Coordinates of C-alpha atoms and ligand atoms in Angstrom, one line a residue:
M1 CA -52.6 67.5 -2.0
G2 CA -55.9 65.7 -1.7
V3 CA -58.1 65.1 1.3
R4 CA -56.4 64.1 4.5
R5 CA -57.8 62.0 7.3
L6 CA -59.2 63.9 10.3
P7 CA -56.6 64.8 12.9
S8 CA -56.9 64.1 16.6
I9 CA -57.7 67.6 17.7
V10 CA -57.0 68.7 21.2
T11 CA -59.0 71.8 22.3
V12 CA -57.1 74.0 24.8
K13 CA -59.1 76.4 26.8
T14 CA -57.8 80.0 27.0
T15 CA -58.7 83.6 27.9
P16 CA -57.9 86.7 25.9
Y17 CA -54.7 88.8 26.4
E18 CA -54.9 92.5 26.1
G19 CA -52.8 94.4 23.6
Q20 CA -52.4 91.8 20.8
A21 CA -52.9 94.5 18.1
P22 CA -50.7 93.9 15.0
G23 CA -48.7 97.1 14.6
T24 CA -46.9 98.4 11.5
S25 CA -45.6 94.9 10.8
G26 CA -47.2 92.2 13.0
L27 CA -47.4 91.7 16.7
R28 CA -44.2 92.5 18.5
K29 CA -43.5 92.1 22.2
K30 CA -40.8 91.1 24.6
V31 CA -39.9 87.4 24.5
R32 CA -41.1 87.1 28.1
V33 CA -44.5 88.3 27.0
F34 CA -44.6 85.7 24.2
Q35 CA -43.6 83.0 26.7
Q36 CA -46.7 83.4 28.8
P37 CA -49.0 80.4 28.6
N38 CA -51.3 80.6 25.5
Y39 CA -49.9 84.0 24.4
A40 CA -48.5 83.0 21.0
E41 CA -51.2 80.4 20.6
N42 CA -54.0 82.9 21.1
F43 CA -52.6 85.1 18.4
I44 CA -52.0 82.3 15.9
Q45 CA -55.4 80.8 16.5
S46 CA -57.0 84.2 16.0
V47 CA -55.3 84.3 12.6
F48 CA -56.5 80.9 11.7
D49 CA -60.1 81.7 12.9
V50 CA -60.1 84.8 10.7
V51 CA -58.5 83.3 7.5
R52 CA -60.3 79.9 7.8
P53 CA -58.0 77.7 5.7
Q54 CA -59.8 75.9 2.8
P55 CA -59.3 72.2 2.2
G56 CA -55.9 71.6 0.6
A57 CA -54.5 74.9 1.9
A58 CA -50.8 75.3 2.4
L59 CA -49.1 77.5 5.0
V60 CA -45.5 78.8 4.9
I61 CA -43.8 79.2 8.3
G62 CA -40.4 80.7 8.9
G63 CA -38.6 83.2 11.1
D64 CA -35.5 85.2 11.4
G65 CA -33.9 82.7 13.7
R66 CA -34.1 84.8 16.8
F67 CA -34.5 83.3 20.3
H68 CA -37.9 81.5 20.8
N69 CA -38.2 80.9 17.0
R70 CA -38.1 77.2 17.2
A71 CA -40.5 76.8 20.1
V72 CA -43.2 78.9 18.3
I73 CA -42.6 77.1 15.0
Q74 CA -43.2 73.6 16.6
Q75 CA -46.4 74.8 18.2
A76 CA -47.6 76.5 15.0
I77 CA -47.1 73.3 13.1
R78 CA -49.3 71.4 15.6
M79 CA -51.9 74.2 15.4
A80 CA -51.9 74.3 11.6
A81 CA -52.5 70.5 11.5
A82 CA -55.5 70.9 13.9
N83 CA -56.9 73.9 11.9
G84 CA -57.2 72.0 8.6
Y85 CA -54.1 72.9 6.6
A86 CA -53.0 70.2 4.2
R87 CA -49.4 71.2 4.1
V88 CA -46.9 73.4 5.9
L89 CA -43.6 74.6 4.2
V90 CA -41.0 75.5 6.7
G91 CA -37.5 76.8 6.2
Q92 CA -34.6 74.6 7.2
G93 CA -33.7 75.3 10.9
G94 CA -37.0 77.3 11.1
I95 CA -35.3 80.1 9.1
L96 CA -36.7 82.1 6.2
S97 CA -35.9 85.7 5.4
T98 CA -39.0 87.8 5.1
P99 CA -38.6 88.3 1.3
A100 CA -37.8 84.6 0.8
A101 CA -41.0 83.7 2.7
S102 CA -43.0 86.0 0.5
H103 CA -41.4 84.3 -2.6
I104 CA -42.2 80.8 -1.2
I105 CA -45.9 81.7 -0.6
R106 CA -46.2 82.9 -4.2
K107 CA -44.2 80.1 -5.7
H108 CA -46.1 77.3 -4.0
G109 CA -49.5 78.9 -4.1
A110 CA -49.8 78.8 -0.3
S111 CA -52.8 80.5 1.2
G112 CA -50.6 82.5 3.5
G113 CA -47.6 82.4 5.9
L114 CA -46.6 83.0 9.4
I115 CA -43.3 85.1 9.7
L116 CA -41.8 85.0 13.1
S117 CA -39.7 88.1 13.4
A118 CA -39.3 91.3 15.2
S119 CA -37.2 92.5 12.3
H120 CA -34.7 95.2 13.3
N121 CA -35.5 94.9 17.0
P122 CA -32.8 93.1 19.2
G123 CA -33.3 89.4 20.0
G124 CA -32.6 87.1 23.0
P125 CA -34.4 86.0 26.2
D126 CA -34.9 89.6 27.3
E127 CA -35.4 91.2 24.0
D128 CA -38.1 91.1 21.3
F129 CA -40.1 88.5 19.4
G130 CA -42.8 89.0 16.7
I131 CA -45.4 87.2 14.6
K132 CA -46.8 88.5 11.3
Y133 CA -49.3 86.9 9.0
N134 CA -48.9 87.3 5.2
V135 CA -51.7 86.6 2.7
A136 CA -51.8 84.6 -0.5
N137 CA -50.1 87.3 -2.6
G138 CA -47.1 87.0 -0.4
G139 CA -47.5 90.3 1.3
P140 CA -48.4 91.4 4.8
A141 CA -52.0 91.1 5.7
P142 CA -54.0 94.2 4.9
E143 CA -55.8 96.2 7.6
N144 CA -59.1 94.5 7.2
V145 CA -57.4 91.2 8.1
T146 CA -55.3 92.6 10.9
D147 CA -58.4 94.4 12.3
A148 CA -60.3 91.1 12.3
V149 CA -57.4 89.3 14.0
L150 CA -57.3 91.9 16.7
A151 CA -61.0 91.6 17.3
R152 CA -60.7 87.8 17.5
T153 CA -57.9 88.0 20.1
K154 CA -60.3 89.9 22.3
S155 CA -62.9 87.1 22.4
I156 CA -60.8 83.9 21.9
D157 CA -61.6 81.1 24.3
R158 CA -59.9 78.1 22.9
W159 CA -57.1 77.1 20.6
L160 CA -56.5 73.9 18.7
R161 CA -53.6 71.6 18.3
V162 CA -52.9 68.0 17.4
D163 CA -51.0 65.7 19.7
A164 CA -47.7 65.4 18.0
P165 CA -44.0 65.6 19.0
D166 CA -41.7 68.3 17.7
I167 CA -40.4 67.6 14.2
D168 CA -36.8 67.7 13.0
L169 CA -36.5 71.2 11.6
D170 CA -32.9 70.7 10.4
T171 CA -33.3 67.9 7.9
I172 CA -34.7 68.8 4.5
G173 CA -37.6 66.6 3.4
D174 CA -41.2 65.8 4.1
V175 CA -42.6 64.4 7.4
V176 CA -46.3 63.8 8.3
V177 CA -47.8 65.4 11.4
D178 CA -51.1 63.8 12.1
G179 CA -52.1 63.7 8.5
M180 CA -50.6 67.0 7.5
T181 CA -47.4 67.1 5.3
V182 CA -44.6 69.3 6.6
S183 CA -41.9 70.0 4.0
V184 CA -38.7 71.3 5.4
I185 CA -37.2 73.3 2.5
D186 CA -34.0 75.0 1.6
S187 CA -35.2 78.5 0.8
V188 CA -31.8 79.9 -0.1
A189 CA -31.6 78.1 -3.5
D190 CA -35.2 79.2 -4.5
Y191 CA -34.5 82.8 -3.6
A192 CA -31.1 82.9 -5.2
N193 CA -32.6 81.4 -8.4
L194 CA -35.2 84.1 -8.4
M195 CA -32.5 86.8 -8.1
E196 CA -30.7 85.3 -11.1
T197 CA -33.9 85.8 -13.2
L198 CA -34.0 89.5 -12.3
F199 CA -30.5 90.7 -12.7
D200 CA -27.6 90.5 -15.1
F201 CA -25.4 88.1 -13.1
P202 CA -22.9 87.6 -15.9
A203 CA -22.2 91.4 -16.0
I204 CA -21.9 91.6 -12.2
R205 CA -19.6 88.6 -12.2
A206 CA -17.4 90.2 -14.9
K207 CA -17.1 93.4 -12.8
V208 CA -16.2 91.4 -9.7
A209 CA -13.6 89.5 -11.7
A210 CA -12.2 92.8 -12.9
G211 CA -11.5 93.8 -9.3
F212 CA -14.8 95.3 -8.0
T213 CA -15.0 94.8 -4.2
M214 CA -17.6 94.8 -1.5
R215 CA -18.4 94.2 2.1
F216 CA -21.8 92.9 3.1
D217 CA -22.7 93.0 6.8
A218 CA -25.4 90.4 7.6
M219 CA -25.5 91.6 11.2
S220 CA -25.6 88.0 12.5
A221 CA -29.1 87.9 11.2
V222 CA -31.1 85.9 8.6
T223 CA -29.4 87.2 5.4
G224 CA -26.0 85.6 6.0
P225 CA -26.7 82.3 4.2
Y226 CA -28.5 84.1 1.3
A227 CA -25.7 86.7 0.9
T228 CA -23.0 84.1 1.1
E229 CA -24.6 81.9 -1.6
I230 CA -25.4 84.8 -3.9
L231 CA -22.5 87.2 -3.4
E232 CA -19.6 84.8 -2.8
N233 CA -20.7 81.5 -4.5
R234 CA -22.6 82.8 -7.5
L235 CA -21.1 86.3 -8.2
G236 CA -17.6 85.5 -7.2
F237 CA -16.9 88.0 -4.5
T238 CA -14.0 86.8 -2.4
A239 CA -14.6 84.7 0.7
G240 CA -15.1 87.0 3.6
T241 CA -17.0 89.6 1.7
V242 CA -20.0 88.7 3.8
V243 CA -19.3 89.4 7.5
N244 CA -21.3 88.4 10.5
G245 CA -22.8 85.8 8.2
T246 CA -24.0 83.3 10.7
P247 CA -27.5 83.9 12.1
L248 CA -27.4 84.1 15.9
E249 CA -30.4 83.9 18.3
D250 CA -29.4 87.2 19.8
F251 CA -27.7 88.8 16.8
G252 CA -24.5 88.8 18.8
G253 CA -26.1 91.2 21.3
H254 CA -26.5 93.9 18.6
H255 CA -29.5 95.7 17.1
P256 CA -29.8 94.1 13.6
D257 CA -30.8 97.5 12.2
P258 CA -28.8 98.5 9.2
N259 CA -28.3 102.2 9.8
L260 CA -25.3 104.3 10.5
I261 CA -25.6 103.8 14.2
H262 CA -26.0 100.1 14.4
A263 CA -23.7 99.4 11.4
A264 CA -21.1 101.8 12.6
E265 CA -18.2 99.6 11.8
L266 CA -19.3 99.2 8.1
Y267 CA -19.7 103.0 7.9
A268 CA -16.3 103.6 9.3
L269 CA -14.8 101.2 6.8
M270 CA -16.6 102.9 3.9
M271 CA -15.4 106.4 4.9
G272 CA -11.8 105.2 5.4
P273 CA -8.8 104.7 3.1
D274 CA -9.4 100.9 2.8
A275 CA -13.0 101.1 1.7
P276 CA -14.2 98.6 -0.9
D277 CA -16.3 99.8 -3.8
I278 CA -19.6 99.3 -2.0
G279 CA -20.8 98.5 1.5
A280 CA -24.2 97.0 2.3
A281 CA -26.0 95.6 5.2
S282 CA -29.4 94.0 6.0
D283 CA -31.6 93.7 9.0
G284 CA -32.9 90.9 11.3
D285 CA -35.3 89.4 8.8
G286 CA -33.6 90.5 5.6
D287 CA -36.0 93.0 4.2
R288 CA -34.1 96.2 4.8
N289 CA -30.9 97.4 3.1
L290 CA -28.2 99.9 3.8
I291 CA -26.1 101.1 0.9
I292 CA -22.8 103.0 1.3
G293 CA -20.5 103.8 -1.5
R294 CA -16.8 104.6 -1.0
G295 CA -17.0 107.8 1.0
R296 CA -20.7 108.2 0.2
F297 CA -23.7 107.2 2.3
I298 CA -26.9 106.9 0.3
T299 CA -30.1 107.7 2.2
P300 CA -32.8 105.1 1.7
S301 CA -35.0 107.8 0.2
D302 CA -32.3 108.7 -2.3
S303 CA -31.7 105.0 -3.0
L304 CA -35.3 104.5 -4.0
A305 CA -35.1 107.5 -6.4
M306 CA -31.7 106.4 -7.8
L307 CA -32.8 102.8 -8.2
A308 CA -36.1 103.9 -9.9
A309 CA -34.2 106.1 -12.3
N310 CA -31.9 103.3 -13.3
I311 CA -34.0 100.1 -12.8
E312 CA -34.5 99.5 -16.5
L313 CA -30.9 98.6 -16.7
A314 CA -31.8 95.3 -15.0
P315 CA -33.0 92.7 -17.4
A316 CA -36.3 91.8 -15.7
Y317 CA -37.4 95.5 -15.5
R318 CA -36.5 96.6 -19.0
G319 CA -39.3 98.7 -20.5
R320 CA -41.7 98.0 -17.7
L321 CA -41.4 100.7 -15.0
A322 CA -45.1 101.3 -14.5
G323 CA -45.0 103.5 -11.4
I324 CA -43.3 104.2 -8.1
A325 CA -44.7 104.1 -4.6
R326 CA -43.2 105.5 -1.4
S327 CA -44.4 105.8 2.1
M328 CA -45.5 109.3 3.2
P329 CA -42.5 110.0 5.4
T330 CA -40.1 109.0 2.7
S331 CA -38.5 111.9 0.9
A332 CA -40.0 113.3 -2.4
A333 CA -36.8 112.4 -4.3
A334 CA -38.6 109.6 -6.0
D335 CA -41.4 112.0 -7.0
R336 CA -39.0 114.0 -9.2
V337 CA -38.0 110.8 -11.0
A338 CA -41.6 109.8 -11.6
E339 CA -42.3 113.3 -12.9
A340 CA -39.4 113.3 -15.2
L341 CA -40.3 109.8 -16.5
G342 CA -44.0 110.6 -16.9
I343 CA -45.1 107.8 -14.6
P344 CA -47.4 107.8 -11.5
L345 CA -46.1 108.2 -8.0
F346 CA -48.2 106.9 -5.1
E347 CA -47.8 108.1 -1.5
T348 CA -48.9 105.5 1.0
P349 CA -49.0 105.2 4.8
T350 CA -46.0 103.7 6.6
G351 CA -45.8 99.9 6.3
W352 CA -45.3 97.5 3.4
K353 CA -48.9 96.2 3.6
F354 CA -50.0 99.4 1.8
F355 CA -48.0 98.6 -1.3
G356 CA -49.6 95.2 -1.9
N357 CA -52.7 96.3 -3.9
L358 CA -50.6 98.7 -6.1
L359 CA -48.2 95.9 -6.9
D360 CA -50.9 93.4 -7.6
A361 CA -52.7 95.8 -9.9
G362 CA -49.5 96.5 -11.8
K363 CA -49.7 100.2 -11.0
V364 CA -46.2 100.3 -9.5
T365 CA -43.0 98.3 -10.2
I366 CA -40.8 99.6 -7.4
C367 CA -41.6 100.7 -3.8
G368 CA -39.7 102.1 -0.9
E369 CA -39.6 103.5 2.6
E370 CA -37.2 105.9 4.3
S371 CA -36.6 103.2 6.9
A372 CA -34.3 101.3 4.5
G373 CA -36.9 99.2 2.8
T374 CA -36.9 98.9 -1.0
G375 CA -38.6 96.3 -3.2
S376 CA -40.4 95.5 -6.4
D377 CA -43.1 93.4 -7.8
H378 CA -40.9 90.2 -7.7
V379 CA -42.3 89.5 -4.2
R380 CA -44.7 91.4 -1.9
E381 CA -42.2 92.4 0.8
K382 CA -39.3 94.8 0.9
D383 CA -36.2 92.9 0.0
G384 CA -32.7 93.8 1.3
L385 CA -30.6 91.7 -0.9
W386 CA -32.7 92.5 -4.0
A387 CA -31.9 96.2 -3.5
V388 CA -28.2 95.4 -3.1
L389 CA -28.2 93.4 -6.3
L390 CA -30.0 96.1 -8.2
W391 CA -27.3 98.5 -7.1
L392 CA -24.7 96.0 -8.3
N393 CA -26.5 95.6 -11.6
I394 CA -26.7 99.3 -12.1
L395 CA -23.0 99.9 -11.2
A396 CA -22.0 97.1 -13.6
A397 CA -24.1 98.5 -16.4
R398 CA -23.1 102.1 -15.9
G399 CA -19.4 101.6 -15.2
I400 CA -19.3 104.4 -12.6
G401 CA -19.2 104.3 -8.8
V402 CA -21.9 104.9 -6.2
D403 CA -20.8 108.4 -5.5
A404 CA -20.8 109.3 -9.2
I405 CA -24.3 107.9 -9.5
A406 CA -25.5 110.0 -6.6
R407 CA -23.9 113.2 -7.9
E408 CA -25.2 112.7 -11.4
H409 CA -28.7 112.1 -9.9
W410 CA -28.7 115.3 -7.8
A411 CA -27.4 117.3 -10.7
R412 CA -30.4 116.2 -12.8
F413 CA -33.2 116.1 -10.2
G414 CA -32.0 118.3 -7.4
R415 CA -31.4 116.9 -3.9
N416 CA -33.8 116.1 -1.0
Y417 CA -31.7 116.5 2.2
Y418 CA -33.2 114.1 4.7
A419 CA -33.0 112.8 8.2
R420 CA -35.1 111.0 10.8
H421 CA -34.8 111.8 14.5
D422 CA -36.1 109.1 16.8
Y423 CA -37.0 109.7 20.5
E424 CA -37.2 106.2 21.9
G425 CA -38.7 104.8 25.0
I426 CA -40.6 108.0 25.9
E427 CA -43.7 107.8 28.1
I428 CA -46.8 106.7 26.2
D429 CA -49.0 109.3 27.8
A430 CA -46.5 112.1 26.9
A431 CA -46.2 110.8 23.4
N432 CA -50.0 110.7 23.0
A433 CA -50.4 114.2 24.5
L434 CA -47.8 115.6 22.1
M435 CA -49.5 114.1 19.1
A436 CA -53.0 115.2 20.3
A437 CA -51.8 118.8 20.7
L438 CA -50.2 118.7 17.3
K439 CA -53.4 117.5 15.7
A440 CA -55.4 120.1 17.5
S441 CA -53.0 122.9 16.2
L442 CA -53.2 121.8 12.5
A443 CA -55.8 124.3 11.5
D444 CA -53.8 127.2 12.8
L445 CA -50.5 126.3 11.2
P446 CA -50.9 127.4 7.6
G447 CA -49.3 130.8 7.0
R448 CA -47.4 130.7 10.3
R449 CA -43.7 131.5 10.1
F450 CA -41.0 129.5 12.0
G451 CA -37.6 131.1 11.4
S452 CA -37.2 131.3 7.7
L453 CA -39.9 128.7 7.0
V454 CA -43.6 129.4 6.3
V455 CA -46.2 126.7 6.6
S456 CA -48.1 126.0 3.5
V457 CA -50.1 122.9 4.4
A458 CA -50.5 121.0 7.7
D459 CA -52.6 117.8 7.9
N460 CA -53.1 114.4 9.5
F461 CA -52.3 112.1 6.6
A462 CA -55.1 109.8 5.4
Y463 CA -54.9 107.4 2.5
T464 CA -57.5 106.1 0.2
D465 CA -56.3 102.9 -1.6
P466 CA -56.8 103.5 -5.3
V467 CA -57.5 99.8 -5.9
D468 CA -60.0 98.8 -3.3
G469 CA -61.1 102.2 -2.0
S470 CA -60.3 101.4 1.7
V471 CA -59.4 104.4 3.8
S472 CA -56.6 104.5 6.4
E473 CA -56.7 107.6 8.6
N474 CA -54.4 109.1 11.2
Q475 CA -51.2 108.0 9.5
G476 CA -48.9 110.8 10.7
V477 CA -48.9 114.6 10.9
R478 CA -47.4 116.5 7.9
V479 CA -46.3 120.1 8.0
L480 CA -45.3 121.3 4.6
F481 CA -43.4 124.5 4.1
A482 CA -43.3 126.8 1.1
G483 CA -40.4 125.8 -1.2
G484 CA -40.7 122.0 -0.8
S485 CA -39.3 121.3 2.7
R486 CA -41.3 119.6 5.5
V487 CA -41.4 117.9 8.8
V488 CA -43.5 114.8 9.6
F489 CA -44.4 113.4 13.0
R490 CA -45.6 110.0 13.8
L491 CA -45.4 107.4 16.6
S492 CA -43.7 104.1 15.8
G493 CA -45.9 100.9 15.5
T494 CA -43.1 98.4 15.9
G495 CA -41.5 99.3 19.3
T496 CA -42.0 97.2 22.4
Q497 CA -41.1 99.6 25.1
G498 CA -42.9 102.9 25.8
A499 CA -43.4 105.0 22.7
T500 CA -41.1 106.1 20.0
L501 CA -41.6 109.5 18.4
R502 CA -40.3 109.7 14.8
V503 CA -39.6 113.2 13.4
Y504 CA -38.9 113.2 9.7
L505 CA -37.0 116.2 8.3
E506 CA -36.6 117.1 4.6
S507 CA -35.5 120.1 2.6
Y508 CA -35.3 120.3 -1.1
V509 CA -32.6 122.1 -3.2
P510 CA -33.0 122.2 -7.0
A511 CA -30.3 121.0 -9.3
S512 CA -29.1 124.6 -9.7
G513 CA -28.6 124.9 -5.9
E514 CA -26.3 123.7 -3.3
I515 CA -26.3 119.9 -3.9
D516 CA -23.1 119.1 -2.0
A517 CA -23.7 120.4 1.5
E518 CA -23.8 118.7 4.9
T519 CA -27.2 117.2 5.7
S520 CA -27.4 118.5 9.3
A521 CA -26.7 122.0 8.2
M522 CA -29.3 121.8 5.4
L523 CA -31.9 120.7 8.0
A524 CA -31.2 123.1 10.8
S525 CA -34.2 125.3 10.3
Q526 CA -36.5 122.3 9.9
I527 CA -35.2 120.9 13.2
D528 CA -35.9 124.2 14.9
A529 CA -39.3 124.4 13.4
A530 CA -40.1 120.8 14.5
Q531 CA -39.2 121.7 18.1
Q532 CA -41.4 124.8 18.1
I533 CA -44.4 123.2 16.3
A534 CA -44.5 120.0 18.5
G535 CA -42.9 121.1 21.7
I536 CA -40.8 117.9 21.8
T537 CA -38.7 118.9 24.8
R538 CA -41.7 120.2 26.7
Y539 CA -43.6 117.0 26.3
T540 CA -40.8 114.4 26.5
A541 CA -38.1 116.3 28.5
R542 CA -35.7 115.2 25.8
V543 CA -33.3 117.6 24.4
E544 CA -31.7 115.4 21.7
P545 CA -33.0 112.5 19.7
D546 CA -31.7 109.0 20.6
V547 CA -31.1 107.9 17.1
I548 CA -30.5 110.0 13.9
T549 CA -30.8 108.1 10.6
Ligands
LIG1 C1 -40.9 100.9 11.0 C2 -40.6 101.7 9.8 C3 -41.5 101.3 8.7 C4 -41.4 99.8 8.4 C5 -41.6 99.0 9.7 C6 -41.4 97.5 9.5 O1 -42.2 101.1 11.5 O2 -40.8 103.0 10.1 O3 -41.2 102.0 7.5 O4 -42.3 99.4 7.4 O5 -40.8 99.5 10.7 O6 -40.0 97.3 9.1 P1 -42.6 102.1 12.7 O7 -44.1 102.0 12.8 O8 -41.8 101.6 13.8 O9 -42.2 103.4 12.2 V1 -39.3 95.9 9.6 O10 -37.9 95.7 8.7 O11 -39.0 96.2 11.2 O12 -40.4 94.7 9.4
LIG2 CO1 -37.2 93.9 8.7

């Protein structure tokens, strides 16, 4: 890398914008907000002012290809050159999936990365954009960094750029921008190679050759090229297995959110007579996954538990499952696996950044969230295709289908019936009032009865990181009932319009109980209790949730 000549720095005067707090996963706002003069620049400069790149430092830049991606990337390159980076690695076309970006940061020893994505939020001129900073381990910046960035956004008075034209983002190779090298890289090959080191590709290929079928819905988002290369080119699934495989700036007008509502077509196929053996989908930036077997939807919480229970069937994980981590609202299905295997289980706040220290310290090998995120220590982000490939590896090794894996799992560990109810776009004041009242009532809840349920514990979840001792408070309200069921309430930190109340519902049935029932029926008393405890309709005037996942 070496020392580079001093760039011709242009200092641009600016004033702070309100509300540039990085949420659960970076700063997310409407595109129109990001298009205001200096808006993206203020945030990126605040990141650079906090992380202060050392001489020789490299920065990875890539996004999910949504509208406004290229404009921000070009500007970020000029800013990186002015802020002392020696090298920028950028995905071809400005595109990198979030897990691929994490891999590139690690592989090239970069000091960090800017990921331009609003993930599962819709894209287009009137929709959402986002910027997230990842640190040198490849994972989302921890809270001490995001707190410092927020503080900096409140006092920022200038940002720096060099005077340089846009670069050609579509041609692979190196260019020099005022002394800084910009490498446009093909991230698909690197990522696909990494996957080949983790899983038994020959076994999966043999199963595909023997007639195993799949549909993968890339939702017109970033995963298309990765999925086509891995599933069709390397594993031999027939052409057309990957649908909606071309990344579009507006995701074809859809929410690139892989759940039963936004991937309804895939769900219908999987429940119908022509279902392939497995259906899967990924989100805007490629870090989430949806798994549906023929006639069997696997909840993300169950998927984490089932993958953990079988992960040692994959070559790279043989004999080394150290521990499991899940976010607090994720069901306790994984806890039962950890208990049975005699390994630790960590319960973290929502957001992948809380898994980073556990993964770095080797305390856990697999992590997951109820919101369709699963991943391992191969990168420091959740990874949609990774989860799909682990399922394929397990199916190939076990020689049974998705539904059989699920039934066998529940028959051994019992079943955690689970659903999340989202109330979207509610008034921020109403949402805050609901949460405040809920927190004020916590002390009185234990011992109270709601229908058939009796509260055993009620608290506002706080987490002490076992590695660095940092404390994160106010991470969601938990109400635990006797017998292992619970409701959890928290406000979303990724929305861009009003507030979103998330209500997480769970009931546990032991292996000897009713493990083949309808989820909604098994959660009816928890739903009633949640209404009574939080007064959802009273505060929000909503009778039904907008989205049930
Ligand atoms: C949501 C999910 C959370 C996930 C986050 C980022 O956050 O609940 O589990 O880590 O999105 O995922 P919130 O604060 O809205 O509940 V992604 O794929 O949008 O980067
Ligand atoms: Co995502």
